[in-house]
Amino acid sequence: MNEITILTTLASVHFIALMSPGPDFALVVQNAARYGRQTGLYIALGLSFGILLHSILSLTGISYLVHQQPELFAGLQFVGGSYLAYLGYCALKGCWQAKNNLESHSKRESSTLLSNKRQAFSRGLSTNILNPKALVFFISLMSSLVPADMSLTGKGLALGILWGLSFVWFSLLAWALSTKHMQGKIKAMAFYIDGLCGLIFTIIGTSILWQSISELLLKV
């Protein structure tokens, strides 16, 4: 394949993956819907930089080396799974408190509250970079589609495409969820949105935790 074909295929596969429901998608939906456009955009920026970092590490072979070290990869899985499960716990705890009128759901303060740009960016970056499934995805994507002898210009364009598509997609999602029309509808559904996002984080996080613990036990 020539480089144009490679880059087109890379962009197509990555864009399909971006649209699939997962921690990144859930993070944007939950926070853009609740805290507004600016928070959603900074989360999108954090997520896209996490994807850029994964892409660079995969392209340089560092991610592959991590994946080939079972103990190191299992440790990364444990940390990443714990973080995602924690986000899920916080979201579900907030829903439970709101349901039981322990505090105002719309004004509660919790660890899921993102009160400034830095927190929103950090939440997006950490959610993506600590997701071991993202590491495996980009290893597979880069190793199968980007040949080792590809030009530096081509590799640079590949990184730019992965980052650009990620930022544009998550920014558009944040923008759409924070329009006045959508905000009116979302307020009535906020409890269910938080609950669904909490379930997504919890299920993915605990499955990653279970996988890491199982792999470690097999090696004992």
Short mmCIF file of C-alpha atoms in Angstrom, two decimals:
data_model
loop_
_atom_site.label_atom_id
_atom_site.label_comp_id
_atom_site.label_asym_id
_atom_site.label_seq_id
_atom_site.Cartn_x
_atom_site.Cartn_y
_atom_site.Cartn_z
CA MET A 1 0.00 0.00 0.00
CA ASN A 2 1.18 3.54 -0.69
CA GLU A 3 1.23 6.07 2.14
CA ILE A 4 -2.01 7.79 1.13
CA THR A 5 -3.85 4.46 1.29
CA ILE A 6 -2.24 3.64 4.64
CA LEU A 7 -3.22 7.00 6.13
CA THR A 8 -6.78 6.74 4.79
CA THR A 9 -7.18 3.25 6.26
CA LEU A 10 -5.66 4.38 9.55
CA ALA A 11 -8.07 7.32 9.76
CA SER A 12 -11.09 5.13 8.95
CA VAL A 13 -10.28 2.45 11.53
CA HIS A 14 -9.52 5.04 14.21
CA PHE A 15 -12.70 7.01 13.57
CA ILE A 16 -14.84 3.88 13.87
CA ALA A 17 -13.10 3.08 17.16
CA LEU A 18 -13.74 6.63 18.43
CA MET A 19 -17.48 6.27 17.89
CA SER A 20 -17.63 3.03 19.87
CA PRO A 21 -18.99 3.48 23.42
CA GLY A 22 -16.24 3.29 26.00
CA PRO A 23 -14.61 5.24 28.87
CA ASP A 24 -13.60 8.19 26.65
CA PHE A 25 -17.07 8.52 25.13
CA ALA A 26 -18.76 8.16 28.53
CA LEU A 27 -16.47 10.79 30.11
CA VAL A 28 -17.37 13.41 27.51
CA VAL A 29 -21.10 12.62 27.66
CA GLN A 30 -21.27 12.73 31.46
CA ASN A 31 -19.30 15.93 31.98
CA ALA A 32 -20.26 17.98 28.93
CA ALA A 33 -23.91 17.28 29.67
CA ARG A 34 -23.57 18.34 33.30
CA TYR A 35 -20.85 21.01 33.43
CA GLY A 36 -21.09 22.62 30.01
CA ARG A 37 -19.18 23.19 26.80
CA GLN A 38 -15.89 24.48 28.20
CA THR A 39 -15.47 21.46 30.47
CA GLY A 40 -16.34 19.13 27.60
CA LEU A 41 -13.82 20.78 25.27
CA TYR A 42 -10.97 20.55 27.78
CA ILE A 43 -11.83 16.90 28.42
CA ALA A 44 -11.73 16.40 24.63
CA LEU A 45 -8.30 18.05 24.55
CA GLY A 46 -7.04 15.80 27.35
CA LEU A 47 -8.39 12.67 25.67
CA SER A 48 -6.85 13.60 22.32
CA PHE A 49 -3.43 14.21 23.92
CA GLY A 50 -3.72 10.82 25.65
CA ILE A 51 -4.37 9.25 22.25
CA LEU A 52 -1.42 11.16 20.78
CA LEU A 53 0.85 9.85 23.55
CA HIS A 54 -0.38 6.27 23.02
CA SER A 55 0.27 6.68 19.29
CA ILE A 56 3.82 7.96 19.82
CA LEU A 57 4.64 5.19 22.30
CA SER A 58 3.26 2.57 19.91
CA LEU A 59 5.03 4.04 16.90
CA THR A 60 8.38 4.05 18.72
CA GLY A 61 7.91 0.51 20.05
CA ILE A 62 7.78 1.47 23.73
CA SER A 63 4.19 0.28 24.17
CA TYR A 64 5.09 -3.03 22.52
CA LEU A 65 7.94 -3.54 25.01
CA VAL A 66 5.55 -2.82 27.90
CA HIS A 67 3.03 -5.29 26.50
CA GLN A 68 5.74 -7.96 26.21
CA GLN A 69 6.54 -7.68 29.93
CA PRO A 70 3.70 -9.61 31.67
CA GLU A 71 4.31 -8.25 35.17
CA LEU A 72 4.62 -4.66 33.97
CA PHE A 73 1.54 -4.90 31.76
CA ALA A 74 -0.47 -6.57 34.54
CA GLY A 75 0.54 -3.71 36.85
CA LEU A 76 -0.64 -1.18 34.26
CA GLN A 77 -3.90 -3.09 33.93
CA PHE A 78 -4.39 -3.02 37.70
CA VAL A 79 -3.77 0.73 37.96
CA GLY A 80 -5.91 1.54 34.91
CA GLY A 81 -8.73 -0.77 35.95
CA SER A 82 -8.72 0.66 39.48
CA TYR A 83 -8.93 4.21 38.15
CA LEU A 84 -11.85 3.47 35.83
CA ALA A 85 -13.65 1.53 38.56
CA TYR A 86 -13.12 4.51 40.89
CA LEU A 87 -14.72 6.87 38.36
CA GLY A 88 -17.64 4.48 38.11
CA TYR A 89 -17.97 4.28 41.90
CA CYS A 90 -18.04 8.08 42.21
CA ALA A 91 -20.74 8.42 39.53
CA LEU A 92 -22.91 5.65 41.00
CA LYS A 93 -22.44 7.00 44.53
CA GLY A 94 -23.67 10.41 43.36
CA CYS A 95 -26.74 8.79 41.79
CA TRP A 96 -27.48 6.88 44.99
CA GLN A 97 -27.16 10.02 47.11
CA ALA A 98 -29.44 11.95 44.76
CA LYS A 99 -32.04 9.19 44.75
CA ASN A 100 -32.14 9.16 48.53
CA ASN A 101 -32.20 12.98 48.77
CA LEU A 102 -29.00 13.04 50.81
CA GLU A 103 -27.95 16.12 48.86
CA SER A 104 -28.90 18.08 45.78
CA HIS A 105 -27.95 16.11 42.70
CA SER A 106 -27.46 19.21 40.59
CA LYS A 107 -25.27 21.00 43.12
CA ARG A 108 -23.44 18.19 44.84
CA GLU A 109 -19.69 18.37 45.28
CA SER A 110 -17.82 15.16 44.69
CA SER A 111 -14.65 13.83 43.16
CA THR A 112 -16.40 13.76 39.78
CA LEU A 113 -16.87 17.56 39.82
CA LEU A 114 -14.52 19.32 37.40
CA SER A 115 -14.32 22.91 38.53
CA ASN A 116 -11.60 24.24 36.20
CA LYS A 117 -9.86 23.72 32.89
CA ARG A 118 -6.83 21.96 34.36
CA GLN A 119 -8.98 19.38 36.15
CA ALA A 120 -11.00 18.72 33.00
CA PHE A 121 -7.86 18.30 30.87
CA SER A 122 -6.22 16.04 33.49
CA ARG A 123 -9.32 13.88 33.78
CA GLY A 124 -9.42 13.37 30.02
CA LEU A 125 -5.70 12.65 29.77
CA SER A 126 -5.59 10.21 32.69
CA THR A 127 -8.75 8.37 31.62
CA ASN A 128 -7.28 7.63 28.21
CA ILE A 129 -3.64 7.05 29.07
CA LEU A 130 -4.43 4.71 31.99
CA ASN A 131 -6.75 2.56 29.88
CA PRO A 132 -4.73 -0.59 29.01
CA LYS A 133 -7.23 -1.46 26.29
CA ALA A 134 -6.16 1.73 24.50
CA LEU A 135 -2.51 0.64 24.72
CA VAL A 136 -3.32 -2.74 23.13
CA PHE A 137 -5.49 -1.09 20.45
CA PHE A 138 -2.76 1.31 19.33
CA ILE A 139 -0.10 -1.40 19.33
CA SER A 140 -2.32 -3.42 17.00
CA LEU A 141 -3.23 -0.40 14.88
CA MET A 142 0.33 0.83 14.41
CA SER A 143 1.95 -2.56 13.94
CA SER A 144 -0.59 -3.69 11.35
CA LEU A 145 -1.03 -0.47 9.36
CA VAL A 146 2.16 1.60 9.72
CA PRO A 147 5.20 -0.14 8.17
CA ALA A 148 8.60 0.33 9.80
CA ASP A 149 10.02 1.82 6.58
CA MET A 150 7.31 4.49 6.29
CA SER A 151 8.77 7.97 5.79
CA LEU A 152 9.09 10.36 8.73
CA THR A 153 6.62 12.66 6.98
CA GLY A 154 4.12 9.82 6.70
CA LYS A 155 4.53 8.88 10.35
CA GLY A 156 4.13 12.51 11.36
CA LEU A 157 0.94 12.74 9.30
CA ALA A 158 -0.31 9.53 10.95
CA LEU A 159 0.17 11.05 14.40
CA GLY A 160 -1.51 14.28 13.29
CA ILE A 161 -4.49 12.39 11.88
CA LEU A 162 -4.96 10.32 15.05
CA TRP A 163 -4.77 13.39 17.28
CA GLY A 164 -6.86 15.62 15.00
CA LEU A 165 -9.67 13.13 14.49
CA SER A 166 -9.83 12.47 18.23
CA PHE A 167 -9.99 16.13 19.18
CA VAL A 168 -12.54 17.01 16.49
CA TRP A 169 -14.83 14.06 17.33
CA PHE A 170 -14.84 14.57 21.09
CA SER A 171 -15.14 18.36 20.70
CA LEU A 172 -18.15 17.99 18.40
CA LEU A 173 -19.70 15.58 20.89
CA ALA A 174 -19.12 18.04 23.74
CA TRP A 175 -20.49 20.93 21.67
CA ALA A 176 -23.63 19.01 20.67
CA LEU A 177 -24.37 18.01 24.26
CA SER A 178 -23.92 21.53 25.59
CA THR A 179 -26.30 23.43 23.28
CA LYS A 180 -29.30 25.09 24.95
CA HIS A 181 -31.68 22.73 23.19
CA MET A 182 -29.84 19.64 24.42
CA GLN A 183 -29.23 21.03 27.91
CA GLY A 184 -32.96 21.35 28.49
CA LYS A 185 -33.48 17.70 27.61
CA ILE A 186 -30.40 16.47 29.44
CA LYS A 187 -31.33 18.07 32.76
CA ALA A 188 -34.34 15.78 32.99
CA MET A 189 -32.13 12.79 32.16
CA ALA A 190 -29.06 13.73 34.21
CA PHE A 191 -29.67 11.04 36.82
CA TYR A 192 -29.86 8.32 34.15
CA ILE A 193 -26.87 9.66 32.23
CA ASP A 194 -24.72 9.62 35.37
CA GLY A 195 -25.94 6.13 36.21
CA LEU A 196 -25.26 4.76 32.73
CA CYS A 197 -21.79 6.34 32.55
CA GLY A 198 -21.06 5.04 36.05
CA LEU A 199 -22.00 1.53 34.94
CA ILE A 200 -19.77 1.78 31.85
CA PHE A 201 -16.78 2.88 33.94
CA THR A 202 -17.44 0.22 36.59
CA ILE A 203 -17.93 -2.67 34.17
CA ILE A 204 -14.86 -1.84 32.09
CA GLY A 205 -12.73 -1.08 35.15
CA THR A 206 -13.65 -4.24 37.05
CA SER A 207 -13.19 -6.42 33.94
CA ILE A 208 -9.68 -5.00 33.49
CA LEU A 209 -8.96 -5.54 37.20
CA TRP A 210 -10.20 -9.13 37.04
CA GLN A 211 -8.05 -9.81 33.99
CA SER A 212 -4.91 -8.37 35.61
CA ILE A 213 -5.45 -10.29 38.87
CA SER A 214 -6.15 -13.53 36.99
CA GLU A 215 -2.96 -13.16 34.96
CA LEU A 216 -0.90 -12.50 38.08
CA LEU A 217 -2.40 -15.51 39.88
CA LEU A 218 -1.57 -17.76 36.93
CA LYS A 219 2.07 -16.81 37.25
CA VAL A 220 2.26 -17.53 41.00
#
